[in-house]
Short mmCIF file of N, CA, C and O and ligand atoms in Angstrom, two decimals:
data_model
loop_
_atom_site.label_atom_id
_atom_site.label_comp_id
_atom_site.label_asym_id
_atom_site.label_seq_id
_atom_site.Cartn_x
_atom_site.Cartn_y
_atom_site.Cartn_z
N UNK A 1 74.57 82.79 94.41
CA UNK A 1 73.18 82.34 94.64
C UNK A 1 72.26 82.90 93.55
O UNK A 1 72.56 83.93 92.96
N UNK A 2 71.18 82.21 93.33
CA UNK A 2 70.19 82.70 92.37
C UNK A 2 69.46 83.89 92.99
O UNK A 2 68.97 83.81 94.11
N UNK A 3 69.43 84.99 92.25
CA UNK A 3 68.79 86.22 92.73
C UNK A 3 67.79 86.72 91.69
O UNK A 3 67.84 86.32 90.53
N UNK A 4 66.97 87.66 92.17
CA UNK A 4 66.13 88.42 91.25
C UNK A 4 66.61 89.87 91.24
O UNK A 4 67.08 90.38 92.25
N UNK A 5 66.46 90.51 90.09
CA UNK A 5 66.69 91.95 90.04
C UNK A 5 65.56 92.59 89.25
O UNK A 5 64.80 91.91 88.55
N UNK A 6 65.44 93.91 89.41
CA UNK A 6 64.38 94.65 88.73
C UNK A 6 64.99 95.48 87.61
O UNK A 6 66.04 96.11 87.79
N UNK A 7 64.35 95.47 86.45
CA UNK A 7 64.83 96.19 85.27
C UNK A 7 63.72 97.05 84.69
O UNK A 7 62.54 96.69 84.75
N UNK A 8 64.11 98.19 84.15
CA UNK A 8 63.18 99.00 83.35
C UNK A 8 63.83 99.28 82.00
O UNK A 8 64.98 99.75 81.94
N UNK A 9 63.12 98.98 80.92
CA UNK A 9 63.51 99.46 79.59
C UNK A 9 62.83 100.82 79.43
O UNK A 9 61.60 100.93 79.48
N UNK A 10 63.64 101.85 79.31
CA UNK A 10 63.17 103.24 79.45
C UNK A 10 62.56 103.77 78.13
O UNK A 10 62.75 103.18 77.06
N UNK A 11 61.89 104.94 78.22
CA UNK A 11 61.18 105.48 77.05
C UNK A 11 62.05 105.72 75.82
O UNK A 11 61.57 105.58 74.69
N UNK A 12 63.32 106.08 76.00
CA UNK A 12 64.16 106.31 74.82
C UNK A 12 64.35 105.02 74.01
O UNK A 12 64.51 105.07 72.79
N UNK A 13 64.32 103.88 74.72
CA UNK A 13 64.50 102.58 74.05
C UNK A 13 63.18 102.07 73.46
O UNK A 13 63.15 101.60 72.32
N UNK A 14 62.08 102.18 74.20
CA UNK A 14 60.80 101.71 73.64
C UNK A 14 60.43 102.55 72.42
O UNK A 14 59.88 102.04 71.45
N UNK A 15 60.78 103.84 72.46
CA UNK A 15 60.46 104.75 71.36
C UNK A 15 61.16 104.31 70.07
O UNK A 15 60.62 104.45 68.97
N UNK A 16 62.36 103.74 70.21
CA UNK A 16 63.13 103.29 69.03
C UNK A 16 62.91 101.80 68.74
O UNK A 16 63.66 101.21 67.95
N UNK A 17 61.88 101.20 69.38
CA UNK A 17 61.53 99.80 69.10
C UNK A 17 62.66 98.84 69.46
O UNK A 17 62.90 97.86 68.76
N UNK A 18 63.32 99.13 70.61
CA UNK A 18 64.49 98.33 70.99
C UNK A 18 64.20 97.31 72.09
O UNK A 18 65.14 96.70 72.63
N UNK A 19 62.92 97.08 72.42
CA UNK A 19 62.62 96.14 73.50
C UNK A 19 63.23 94.76 73.22
O UNK A 19 63.89 94.17 74.08
N UNK A 20 63.02 94.26 72.02
CA UNK A 20 63.55 92.93 71.68
C UNK A 20 65.07 92.91 71.65
O UNK A 20 65.69 91.93 72.08
N UNK A 21 65.67 93.97 71.17
CA UNK A 21 67.14 94.04 71.11
C UNK A 21 67.74 94.03 72.51
O UNK A 21 68.73 93.35 72.78
N UNK A 22 67.12 94.81 73.42
CA UNK A 22 67.59 94.82 74.81
C UNK A 22 67.38 93.45 75.45
O UNK A 22 68.28 92.92 76.12
N UNK A 23 66.22 92.85 75.20
CA UNK A 23 65.95 91.54 75.79
C UNK A 23 66.92 90.48 75.27
O UNK A 23 67.29 89.56 76.01
N UNK A 24 67.35 90.62 74.02
CA UNK A 24 68.32 89.66 73.48
C UNK A 24 69.64 89.73 74.25
O UNK A 24 70.24 88.70 74.56
N UNK A 25 70.08 90.95 74.57
CA UNK A 25 71.33 91.10 75.34
C UNK A 25 71.15 90.49 76.73
O UNK A 25 72.03 89.78 77.24
N UNK A 26 69.99 90.75 77.34
CA UNK A 26 69.71 90.20 78.68
C UNK A 26 69.75 88.68 78.65
O UNK A 26 70.41 88.03 79.48
N UNK A 27 69.06 88.09 77.68
CA UNK A 27 68.97 86.63 77.63
C UNK A 27 70.31 85.99 77.24
O UNK A 27 70.67 84.92 77.76
N UNK A 28 71.03 86.65 76.34
CA UNK A 28 72.35 86.10 75.97
C UNK A 28 73.32 86.11 77.14
O UNK A 28 74.26 85.31 77.18
N UNK A 29 73.09 87.01 78.11
CA UNK A 29 73.94 87.05 79.30
C UNK A 29 73.56 85.96 80.31
O UNK A 29 74.21 85.83 81.35
N UNK A 30 72.51 85.23 80.02
CA UNK A 30 72.13 84.14 80.92
C UNK A 30 71.08 84.52 81.95
O UNK A 30 70.76 83.71 82.83
N UNK A 31 70.55 85.74 81.84
CA UNK A 31 69.47 86.14 82.75
C UNK A 31 68.13 85.74 82.14
O UNK A 31 67.93 85.83 80.93
N UNK A 32 67.21 85.30 83.01
CA UNK A 32 65.88 84.89 82.56
C UNK A 32 64.88 86.00 82.87
O UNK A 32 64.88 86.54 83.99
N UNK A 33 64.04 86.35 81.90
CA UNK A 33 62.99 87.36 82.11
C UNK A 33 61.78 86.62 82.66
O UNK A 33 61.04 85.99 81.91
N UNK A 34 61.58 86.71 83.98
CA UNK A 34 60.52 85.90 84.63
C UNK A 34 59.27 86.72 84.92
O UNK A 34 58.26 86.17 85.38
N UNK A 35 59.32 88.02 84.63
CA UNK A 35 58.15 88.89 84.71
C UNK A 35 58.37 90.05 83.77
O UNK A 35 59.50 90.54 83.67
N UNK A 36 57.32 90.48 83.08
CA UNK A 36 57.50 91.59 82.13
C UNK A 36 56.15 92.23 81.82
O UNK A 36 55.18 91.52 81.54
N UNK A 37 56.12 93.55 81.83
CA UNK A 37 54.88 94.27 81.55
C UNK A 37 55.23 95.62 80.94
O UNK A 37 56.17 96.28 81.38
N UNK A 38 54.46 96.03 79.92
CA UNK A 38 54.68 97.36 79.31
C UNK A 38 53.64 98.29 79.90
O UNK A 38 52.44 98.00 79.83
N UNK A 39 54.09 99.41 80.44
CA UNK A 39 53.18 100.34 81.11
C UNK A 39 53.54 101.79 80.77
O UNK A 39 54.67 102.09 80.38
N UNK A 40 52.59 102.65 80.97
CA UNK A 40 52.85 104.09 80.99
C UNK A 40 52.96 104.46 82.46
O UNK A 40 52.00 104.38 83.21
N UNK A 41 54.14 104.83 82.90
CA UNK A 41 54.32 105.19 84.31
C UNK A 41 53.60 106.49 84.62
O UNK A 41 53.68 107.44 83.83
N UNK A 42 52.94 106.53 85.77
CA UNK A 42 52.33 107.78 86.19
C UNK A 42 53.39 108.64 86.89
O UNK A 42 54.44 108.13 87.31
N UNK A 43 53.09 109.92 87.03
CA UNK A 43 54.02 110.81 87.72
C UNK A 43 54.24 110.32 89.16
O UNK A 43 55.37 110.34 89.66
N UNK A 44 53.17 109.88 89.81
CA UNK A 44 53.28 109.38 91.19
C UNK A 44 54.20 108.17 91.27
O UNK A 44 55.03 108.07 92.18
N UNK A 45 54.03 107.23 90.34
CA UNK A 45 54.89 106.03 90.32
C UNK A 45 56.36 106.40 90.13
O UNK A 45 57.23 105.87 90.80
N UNK A 46 56.62 107.32 89.18
CA UNK A 46 58.01 107.70 88.89
C UNK A 46 58.62 108.43 90.07
O UNK A 46 59.78 108.19 90.44
N UNK A 47 57.85 109.32 90.69
CA UNK A 47 58.36 110.07 91.85
C UNK A 47 58.69 109.14 93.01
O UNK A 47 59.72 109.29 93.67
N UNK A 48 57.82 108.15 93.24
CA UNK A 48 58.05 107.21 94.33
C UNK A 48 59.25 106.32 94.01
O UNK A 48 60.10 106.06 94.85
N UNK A 49 59.31 105.86 92.76
CA UNK A 49 60.40 104.98 92.37
C UNK A 49 61.76 105.66 92.54
O UNK A 49 62.73 105.04 93.00
N UNK A 50 61.85 106.92 92.18
CA UNK A 50 63.12 107.65 92.24
C UNK A 50 63.23 108.57 93.45
O UNK A 50 64.04 109.50 93.45
N UNK A 51 62.43 108.31 94.49
CA UNK A 51 62.42 109.18 95.69
C UNK A 51 63.82 109.39 96.28
O UNK A 51 64.12 110.47 96.79
N UNK A 52 64.68 108.38 96.16
CA UNK A 52 66.03 108.48 96.69
C UNK A 52 66.82 109.59 96.00
O UNK A 52 67.78 110.13 96.56
N UNK A 53 66.39 109.98 94.79
CA UNK A 53 67.08 111.04 94.05
C UNK A 53 66.36 112.39 94.15
O UNK A 53 66.67 113.32 93.40
N UNK A 54 65.39 112.50 95.06
CA UNK A 54 64.51 113.68 95.12
C UNK A 54 65.27 115.00 95.26
O UNK A 54 64.82 116.04 94.78
N UNK A 55 66.43 114.95 95.93
CA UNK A 55 67.18 116.19 96.16
C UNK A 55 68.17 116.50 95.04
O UNK A 55 68.84 117.53 95.07
N UNK A 56 68.29 115.58 94.09
CA UNK A 56 69.26 115.79 93.00
C UNK A 56 68.73 116.81 92.00
O UNK A 56 67.53 116.90 91.77
N UNK A 57 69.65 117.57 91.38
CA UNK A 57 69.21 118.61 90.44
C UNK A 57 68.46 118.04 89.22
O UNK A 57 67.66 118.74 88.61
N UNK A 58 68.71 116.75 88.89
CA UNK A 58 68.09 116.18 87.70
C UNK A 58 66.78 115.44 87.99
O UNK A 58 66.19 114.84 87.09
N UNK A 59 66.29 115.51 89.24
CA UNK A 59 65.10 114.74 89.62
C UNK A 59 63.88 115.06 88.77
O UNK A 59 63.20 114.17 88.26
N UNK A 60 63.60 116.35 88.59
CA UNK A 60 62.43 116.76 87.81
C UNK A 60 62.50 116.25 86.38
O UNK A 60 61.53 115.70 85.84
N UNK A 61 63.68 116.42 85.80
CA UNK A 61 63.94 115.96 84.43
C UNK A 61 63.80 114.44 84.32
O UNK A 61 63.26 113.91 83.35
N UNK A 62 64.27 113.74 85.36
CA UNK A 62 64.22 112.27 85.39
C UNK A 62 62.76 111.78 85.42
O UNK A 62 62.37 110.90 84.66
N UNK A 63 61.96 112.40 86.30
CA UNK A 63 60.54 112.02 86.40
C UNK A 63 59.81 112.34 85.10
O UNK A 63 59.01 111.53 84.59
N UNK A 64 60.13 113.48 84.52
CA UNK A 64 59.50 113.87 83.25
C UNK A 64 59.86 112.88 82.14
O UNK A 64 59.00 112.44 81.37
N UNK A 65 61.11 112.51 82.08
CA UNK A 65 61.55 111.54 81.05
C UNK A 65 60.89 110.18 81.24
O UNK A 65 60.39 109.58 80.28
N UNK A 66 60.85 109.70 82.48
CA UNK A 66 60.33 108.34 82.72
C UNK A 66 58.82 108.24 82.49
O UNK A 66 58.29 107.14 82.36
N UNK A 67 58.15 109.40 82.42
CA UNK A 67 56.72 109.41 82.14
C UNK A 67 56.43 109.89 80.72
O UNK A 67 55.27 110.09 80.35
N UNK A 68 57.48 110.08 79.91
CA UNK A 68 57.31 110.66 78.58
C UNK A 68 56.83 109.65 77.54
O UNK A 68 56.48 110.02 76.41
N UNK A 69 56.84 108.37 77.88
CA UNK A 69 56.42 107.33 76.95
C UNK A 69 56.39 106.00 77.69
O UNK A 69 56.73 105.94 78.87
N UNK A 70 56.02 104.93 76.98
CA UNK A 70 55.92 103.64 77.65
C UNK A 70 57.27 103.11 78.12
O UNK A 70 58.31 103.40 77.51
N UNK A 71 57.23 102.35 79.19
CA UNK A 71 58.41 101.63 79.67
C UNK A 71 58.04 100.16 79.80
O UNK A 71 56.86 99.81 79.86
N UNK A 72 59.06 99.30 79.81
CA UNK A 72 58.84 97.88 80.05
C UNK A 72 59.49 97.55 81.39
O UNK A 72 60.71 97.70 81.54
N UNK A 73 58.67 97.18 82.38
CA UNK A 73 59.19 96.78 83.69
C UNK A 73 59.39 95.27 83.68
O UNK A 73 58.58 94.54 83.11
N UNK A 74 60.49 94.84 84.29
CA UNK A 74 60.86 93.43 84.21
C UNK A 74 61.41 92.90 85.53
O UNK A 74 62.05 93.64 86.28
N UNK A 75 61.20 91.62 85.75
CA UNK A 75 61.91 90.90 86.81
C UNK A 75 62.86 89.93 86.13
O UNK A 75 62.44 89.13 85.27
N UNK A 76 64.15 90.04 86.46
CA UNK A 76 65.17 89.16 85.89
C UNK A 76 65.67 88.22 86.97
O UNK A 76 65.82 88.62 88.13
N UNK A 77 65.95 86.99 86.58
CA UNK A 77 66.44 86.01 87.55
C UNK A 77 67.68 85.33 87.00
O UNK A 77 67.78 85.07 85.80
N UNK A 78 68.60 85.03 87.91
CA UNK A 78 69.81 84.32 87.51
C UNK A 78 70.82 84.31 88.62
O UNK A 78 70.64 84.97 89.66
N UNK A 79 71.88 83.56 88.39
CA UNK A 79 72.99 83.51 89.33
C UNK A 79 73.56 84.93 89.46
O UNK A 79 73.90 85.54 88.45
N UNK A 80 73.59 85.45 90.67
CA UNK A 80 74.19 86.77 90.89
C UNK A 80 73.54 87.86 90.04
O UNK A 80 74.23 88.75 89.52
N UNK A 81 72.23 87.81 89.90
CA UNK A 81 71.51 88.63 88.91
C UNK A 81 71.72 90.14 89.09
O UNK A 81 71.81 90.87 88.10
N UNK A 82 71.82 90.61 90.33
CA UNK A 82 71.94 92.06 90.55
C UNK A 82 73.24 92.58 89.94
O UNK A 82 73.22 93.50 89.11
N UNK A 83 74.35 91.97 90.30
CA UNK A 83 75.65 92.41 89.78
C UNK A 83 75.77 92.10 88.28
O UNK A 83 76.31 92.90 87.51
N UNK A 84 75.26 90.94 87.89
CA UNK A 84 75.37 90.56 86.48
C UNK A 84 74.63 91.55 85.59
O UNK A 84 75.14 91.99 84.56
N UNK A 85 73.41 91.96 86.00
CA UNK A 85 72.67 92.90 85.15
C UNK A 85 73.35 94.26 85.11
O UNK A 85 73.37 94.91 84.06
N UNK A 86 73.94 94.68 86.21
CA UNK A 86 74.66 95.97 86.20
C UNK A 86 75.83 95.92 85.22
O UNK A 86 76.14 96.89 84.53
N UNK A 87 76.47 94.76 85.17
CA UNK A 87 77.56 94.56 84.21
C UNK A 87 77.03 94.60 82.77
O UNK A 87 77.64 95.22 81.89
N UNK A 88 75.90 93.95 82.55
CA UNK A 88 75.31 93.88 81.21
C UNK A 88 74.82 95.26 80.75
O UNK A 88 74.90 95.59 79.57
N UNK A 89 74.30 96.07 81.70
CA UNK A 89 73.83 97.42 81.35
C UNK A 89 74.99 98.33 80.97
O UNK A 89 74.87 99.17 80.09
N UNK A 90 76.11 98.23 81.70
CA UNK A 90 77.23 99.14 81.49
C UNK A 90 77.07 100.39 82.35
O UNK A 90 76.05 100.58 83.02
N UNK A 91 78.06 101.27 82.30
CA UNK A 91 78.07 102.47 83.13
C UNK A 91 76.86 103.37 82.84
O UNK A 91 76.37 103.40 81.70
N UNK A 92 76.42 104.10 83.88
CA UNK A 92 75.27 105.02 83.75
C UNK A 92 75.45 105.96 82.57
O UNK A 92 74.52 106.19 81.80
N UNK A 93 76.66 106.50 82.44
CA UNK A 93 76.98 107.39 81.32
C UNK A 93 77.45 106.53 80.13
O UNK A 93 78.49 105.90 80.21
N UNK A 94 76.68 106.53 79.03
CA UNK A 94 77.03 105.66 77.91
C UNK A 94 78.44 105.92 77.36
O UNK A 94 79.06 105.02 76.79
N UNK A 95 78.95 107.14 77.54
CA UNK A 95 80.30 107.46 77.06
C UNK A 95 81.35 106.65 77.81
O UNK A 95 82.46 106.45 77.33
N UNK A 96 80.98 106.17 79.01
CA UNK A 96 81.92 105.39 79.83
C UNK A 96 81.59 103.91 79.84
O UNK A 96 82.25 103.12 80.52
N UNK A 97 80.55 103.51 79.10
CA UNK A 97 80.10 102.11 79.14
C UNK A 97 81.00 101.22 78.27
O UNK A 97 81.46 101.63 77.21
N UNK A 98 81.22 100.00 78.75
CA UNK A 98 82.10 99.06 78.03
C UNK A 98 81.42 98.55 76.76
O UNK A 98 80.18 98.52 76.66
N UNK A 99 82.24 98.13 75.82
CA UNK A 99 81.74 97.55 74.56
C UNK A 99 80.82 96.36 74.84
O UNK A 99 81.09 95.56 75.73
N UNK A 100 79.75 96.28 74.07
CA UNK A 100 78.84 95.15 74.19
C UNK A 100 77.76 95.33 75.24
O UNK A 100 76.82 94.54 75.30
N UNK A 101 77.89 96.36 76.08
CA UNK A 101 76.85 96.60 77.09
C UNK A 101 75.64 97.29 76.45
O UNK A 101 75.76 97.91 75.38
N UNK A 102 74.49 97.16 77.12
CA UNK A 102 73.25 97.75 76.59
C UNK A 102 73.40 99.26 76.40
O UNK A 102 73.00 99.82 75.38
N UNK A 103 74.01 99.91 77.38
CA UNK A 103 74.11 101.38 77.29
C UNK A 103 75.12 101.81 76.22
O UNK A 103 74.90 102.82 75.54
N UNK A 104 76.19 101.04 76.05
CA UNK A 104 77.14 101.36 74.97
C UNK A 104 76.45 101.20 73.62
O UNK A 104 76.61 102.02 72.71
N UNK A 105 75.64 100.13 73.50
CA UNK A 105 74.98 99.85 72.23
C UNK A 105 73.87 100.85 71.93
O UNK A 105 73.71 101.27 70.78
N UNK A 106 73.08 101.22 72.95
CA UNK A 106 71.80 101.89 72.67
C UNK A 106 71.55 103.21 73.38
O UNK A 106 70.71 103.98 72.92
N UNK A 107 72.22 103.50 74.50
CA UNK A 107 71.87 104.69 75.27
C UNK A 107 72.23 105.97 74.52
O UNK A 107 73.20 106.02 73.77
N UNK A 108 71.41 107.02 74.73
CA UNK A 108 71.61 108.29 74.05
C UNK A 108 72.41 109.27 74.89
O UNK A 108 73.12 110.12 74.37
N UNK A 109 72.23 109.20 76.22
CA UNK A 109 72.89 110.15 77.12
C UNK A 109 72.79 109.62 78.55
O UNK A 109 72.15 108.59 78.78
N UNK A 110 73.38 110.33 79.50
CA UNK A 110 73.34 109.89 80.90
C UNK A 110 71.90 109.85 81.42
O UNK A 110 71.56 109.02 82.26
N UNK A 111 71.04 110.71 80.93
CA UNK A 111 69.64 110.71 81.35
C UNK A 111 68.83 109.70 80.54
O UNK A 111 68.13 108.85 81.11
N UNK A 112 68.95 109.76 79.24
CA UNK A 112 68.22 108.84 78.36
C UNK A 112 69.11 107.63 78.10
O UNK A 112 69.68 107.45 77.02
N UNK A 113 69.23 106.80 79.16
CA UNK A 113 70.24 105.74 79.12
C UNK A 113 69.63 104.34 79.00
O UNK A 113 70.24 103.35 79.42
N UNK A 114 68.43 104.27 78.43
CA UNK A 114 67.82 103.02 77.92
C UNK A 114 67.36 101.99 78.96
O UNK A 114 66.35 101.32 78.72
N UNK A 115 68.09 101.85 80.05
CA UNK A 115 67.71 100.83 81.05
C UNK A 115 68.02 101.27 82.47
O UNK A 115 68.92 102.09 82.71
N UNK A 116 67.25 100.70 83.39
CA UNK A 116 67.53 100.79 84.82
C UNK A 116 67.72 99.39 85.37
O UNK A 116 67.04 98.46 84.93
N UNK A 117 68.59 99.24 86.35
CA UNK A 117 68.72 97.98 87.07
C UNK A 117 68.98 98.26 88.54
O UNK A 117 69.68 99.22 88.89
N UNK A 118 68.43 97.41 89.41
CA UNK A 118 68.59 97.60 90.85
C UNK A 118 70.07 97.58 91.25
O UNK A 118 70.87 96.88 90.64
N UNK A 119 70.40 98.34 92.32
CA UNK A 119 71.80 98.39 92.76
C UNK A 119 72.11 97.45 93.92
O UNK A 119 73.26 97.34 94.34
N UNK A 120 71.08 96.77 94.46
CA UNK A 120 71.32 95.80 95.54
C UNK A 120 70.15 94.82 95.56
O UNK A 120 69.08 95.12 95.02
N UNK A 121 70.36 93.68 96.21
CA UNK A 121 69.29 92.69 96.29
C UNK A 121 68.13 93.24 97.14
O UNK A 121 66.96 92.99 96.85
N UNK A 122 68.46 94.01 98.16
CA UNK A 122 67.45 94.61 99.02
C UNK A 122 66.58 95.59 98.21
O UNK A 122 65.35 95.56 98.27
N UNK A 123 67.22 96.46 97.44
CA UNK A 123 66.45 97.40 96.61
C UNK A 123 65.69 96.68 95.50
O UNK A 123 64.60 97.11 95.11
N UNK A 124 66.25 95.59 95.00
CA UNK A 124 65.55 94.82 93.97
C UNK A 124 64.19 94.36 94.49
O UNK A 124 63.17 94.50 93.80
N UNK A 125 64.16 93.84 95.70
CA UNK A 125 62.89 93.36 96.28
C UNK A 125 61.90 94.51 96.44
O UNK A 125 60.70 94.37 96.13
N UNK A 126 62.40 95.67 96.88
CA UNK A 126 61.54 96.85 97.06
C UNK A 126 60.99 97.31 95.70
O UNK A 126 59.80 97.58 95.55
N UNK A 127 61.86 97.36 94.69
CA UNK A 127 61.47 97.85 93.37
C UNK A 127 60.50 96.88 92.68
O UNK A 127 59.52 97.30 92.06
N UNK A 128 60.78 95.57 92.78
CA UNK A 128 59.89 94.57 92.18
C UNK A 128 58.49 94.72 92.77
O UNK A 128 57.49 94.72 92.03
N UNK A 129 58.41 94.90 94.08
CA UNK A 129 57.11 94.99 94.76
C UNK A 129 56.32 96.23 94.33
O UNK A 129 55.09 96.26 94.46
N UNK A 130 57.02 97.25 93.83
CA UNK A 130 56.31 98.46 93.37
C UNK A 130 55.55 98.22 92.06
O UNK A 130 54.64 98.97 91.73
N UNK A 131 55.94 97.19 91.31
CA UNK A 131 55.34 96.99 89.99
C UNK A 131 54.78 95.60 89.74
O UNK A 131 54.07 95.40 88.75
N UNK A 132 55.10 94.63 90.61
CA UNK A 132 54.66 93.26 90.35
C UNK A 132 54.05 92.63 91.59
O UNK A 132 54.51 92.87 92.71
N UNK A 133 53.04 91.79 91.36
CA UNK A 133 52.60 90.87 92.40
C UNK A 133 53.20 89.51 92.04
O UNK A 133 53.53 89.26 90.86
N UNK A 134 53.33 88.63 93.01
CA UNK A 134 53.94 87.32 92.75
C UNK A 134 53.18 86.56 91.66
O UNK A 134 53.78 85.77 90.92
N UNK A 135 51.89 86.81 91.55
CA UNK A 135 51.08 86.11 90.55
C UNK A 135 51.50 86.44 89.12
O UNK A 135 51.21 85.69 88.20
N UNK A 136 52.20 87.57 88.94
CA UNK A 136 52.63 87.97 87.60
C UNK A 136 54.10 87.65 87.34
O UNK A 136 54.70 88.16 86.39
N UNK A 137 54.69 86.82 88.19
CA UNK A 137 56.08 86.38 88.04
C UNK A 137 56.08 84.87 87.98
O UNK A 137 55.42 84.21 88.80
N UNK A 138 56.78 84.30 87.00
CA UNK A 138 56.91 82.84 86.93
C UNK A 138 58.34 82.47 86.56
O UNK A 138 58.81 82.77 85.47
N UNK A 139 59.03 81.87 87.49
CA UNK A 139 60.46 81.58 87.29
C UNK A 139 60.70 80.21 86.69
O UNK A 139 59.82 79.42 86.49
P1 CMP B 201 68.93 104.86 86.84
O1 CMP B 201 69.74 103.61 87.02
O2 CMP B 201 67.57 104.72 86.34
O3 CMP B 201 68.89 105.61 88.26
C1 CMP B 201 68.88 107.03 88.38
C2 CMP B 201 68.91 107.70 87.07
O4 CMP B 201 69.17 109.07 87.10
C3 CMP B 201 70.03 107.14 86.23
O5 CMP B 201 69.72 105.82 85.84
C4 CMP B 201 70.15 108.17 85.13
O6 CMP B 201 69.30 107.88 84.03
C5 CMP B 201 69.64 109.42 85.81
N1 CMP B 201 70.75 110.36 85.94
C6 CMP B 201 71.88 110.18 86.63
N2 CMP B 201 72.66 111.27 86.52
C7 CMP B 201 72.00 112.14 85.73
C8 CMP B 201 72.27 113.43 85.23
N3 CMP B 201 73.43 114.05 85.54
N4 CMP B 201 71.36 114.03 84.46
C9 CMP B 201 70.20 113.40 84.16
N5 CMP B 201 69.88 112.17 84.60
C10 CMP B 201 70.77 111.55 85.37
#
């Protein structure tokens, strides 16, 4: 079925001017970018977005990184978009990511790993709503 998923191009990628390069991989995979905005995430936004990881030892570092520079938040649409984007991103740890994936191509480390993608359709809806109103999405 056609789904939406939520994506973030992270500060390590925007800092290296890789927004277009990442978007090329997304579009070549057949996903459509139907919403996109470049923002500076606030500490509150990052903490809320990653609340599920609040007890993890890397939470503080993660929030600090995600607010260290601009990010590009995106809504992606396509057949099976949630699973497809996870495949396109590659493994969280770039050392384990498959050839041709965004993280294999561009990620610097497990923390500075260039992109985020939702892990389920349910979370995608929750994450999209944190950054987009329907008026800013056009499929
Ligand atoms: P993301 O898909 O954005 O969701 C949670 C993030 O936590 C993950 O990508 C990684 O960037 C980050 N993360 C996971 N494990 C670690 C770790 N061991 N150290 C630092 N960051 C991590």
